[in-house]
mmCIF file of C-alpha atoms in Angstrom:
data_model
loop_
_atom_site.group_PDB
_atom_site.id
_atom_site.type_symbol
_atom_site.label_atom_id
_atom_site.label_comp_id
_atom_site.label_asym_id
_atom_site.label_seq_id
_atom_site.Cartn_x
_atom_site.Cartn_y
_atom_site.Cartn_z
ATOM 1 C CA MET V 28 8.498 -0.578 24.242
ATOM 2 C CA SER V 29 11.225 -2.628 25.890
ATOM 3 C CA TRP V 30 14.846 -2.386 24.783
ATOM 4 C CA THR V 31 18.181 -3.907 25.768
ATOM 5 C CA ARG V 32 21.794 -3.084 24.973
ATOM 6 C CA ASN V 33 22.553 -6.809 24.718
ATOM 7 C CA LEU V 34 22.019 -8.226 21.221
ATOM 8 C CA ALA V 35 21.985 -11.819 22.530
ATOM 9 C CA ILE V 36 19.095 -10.994 24.860
ATOM 10 C CA ALA V 37 17.199 -9.269 22.036
ATOM 11 C CA ARG V 38 17.687 -12.265 19.746
ATOM 12 C CA ASP V 39 16.577 -14.651 22.506
ATOM 13 C CA PHE V 40 13.323 -12.742 22.980
ATOM 14 C CA ALA V 41 12.741 -12.555 19.225
ATOM 15 C CA VAL V 42 13.373 -16.259 18.596
ATOM 16 C CA ASN V 43 12.569 -18.150 21.794
ATOM 17 C CA ARG V 44 10.054 -16.084 23.723
ATOM 18 C CA GLN V 45 7.174 -15.669 21.308
ATOM 19 C CA PRO V 46 3.708 -17.028 22.129
ATOM 20 C CA ASP V 47 2.749 -20.409 20.675
ATOM 21 C CA GLY V 48 1.753 -20.089 17.029
ATOM 22 C CA VAL V 49 3.691 -16.846 16.510
ATOM 23 C CA ASP V 50 6.657 -16.838 14.142
ATOM 24 C CA ASP V 51 10.017 -15.463 15.238
ATOM 25 C CA GLY V 52 9.977 -11.810 16.179
ATOM 26 C CA GLN V 53 12.122 -9.032 14.741
ATOM 27 C CA VAL V 54 15.057 -7.416 16.526
ATOM 28 C CA TRP V 55 15.024 -3.643 16.130
ATOM 29 C CA VAL V 56 17.772 -1.129 16.823
ATOM 30 C CA GLY V 57 17.374 2.498 17.681
ATOM 31 C CA VAL V 58 19.085 5.606 18.926
ATOM 32 C CA PHE V 59 17.400 7.303 21.849
ATOM 33 C CA ALA V 60 18.054 10.581 23.600
ATOM 34 C CA PRO V 61 18.432 10.393 27.386
ATOM 35 C CA THR V 62 15.128 12.271 27.703
ATOM 36 C CA GLN V 63 13.371 9.316 26.037
ATOM 37 C CA LEU V 64 14.403 6.919 28.820
ATOM 38 C CA LEU V 65 11.373 6.156 30.987
ATOM 39 C CA ALA V 66 12.777 3.411 33.233
ATOM 40 C CA TYR V 67 15.522 0.852 33.630
ATOM 41 C CA LEU V 68 14.678 -2.606 34.979
ATOM 42 C CA GLY V 69 17.985 -3.986 36.203
ATOM 43 C CA ASP V 70 16.796 -7.532 36.864
ATOM 44 C CA GLU V 71 16.115 -8.003 33.141
ATOM 45 C CA ARG V 72 18.606 -5.406 31.862
ATOM 46 C CA GLU V 73 15.669 -3.797 30.107
ATOM 47 C CA TYR V 74 15.103 -0.173 29.163
ATOM 48 C CA LEU V 75 11.642 1.293 28.714
ATOM 49 C CA VAL V 76 11.762 4.182 26.277
ATOM 50 C CA ALA V 77 9.390 6.584 24.580
ATOM 51 C CA ALA V 78 10.151 5.436 21.044
ATOM 52 C CA ALA V 79 7.844 7.834 19.192
ATOM 53 C CA ASP V 80 9.900 9.909 16.753
ATOM 54 C CA ALA V 81 13.005 7.781 17.450
ATOM 55 C CA ASP V 82 15.292 6.562 14.696
ATOM 56 C CA VAL V 83 14.361 2.839 14.790
ATOM 57 C CA VAL V 84 15.066 0.248 12.087
ATOM 58 C CA PRO V 85 15.021 -3.559 11.801
ATOM 59 C CA TRP V 86 18.362 -5.098 12.808
ATOM 60 C CA SER V 87 20.479 -7.019 10.330
ATOM 61 C CA SER V 88 23.944 -8.506 10.680
ATOM 62 C CA GLY V 89 25.505 -5.524 8.877
ATOM 63 C CA ASP V 90 24.217 -2.937 11.344
ATOM 64 C CA ASP V 91 27.345 -2.649 13.485
ATOM 65 C CA GLY V 92 27.292 1.136 13.214
ATOM 66 C CA TRP V 93 23.769 1.249 14.668
ATOM 67 C CA LEU V 94 24.771 -0.937 17.592
ATOM 68 C CA ALA V 95 27.830 1.194 18.310
ATOM 69 C CA ARG V 96 25.694 4.335 18.269
ATOM 70 C CA LEU V 97 23.152 2.715 20.554
ATOM 71 C CA ARG V 98 25.875 1.801 23.056
ATOM 72 C CA ARG V 99 27.118 5.390 23.174
ATOM 73 C CA TRP V 100 23.637 6.765 23.817
ATOM 74 C CA VAL V 101 22.598 4.417 26.587
#
């Protein structure tokens, strides 16, 4: 799974980068241990992580605590 620390990028992918005929996607937030990091793709500011067993939930506008925790982990 691909992840970013930038909420604007995540929203852009969820809303504007879906295939034709597909409704808007969902932004998810999660907390990952450093050992779950598989790769970082700097050109897209994208993290590839092993998300199995991670604490991942759908994002909503009230999830500031999740985003702060995510920033500390990454």
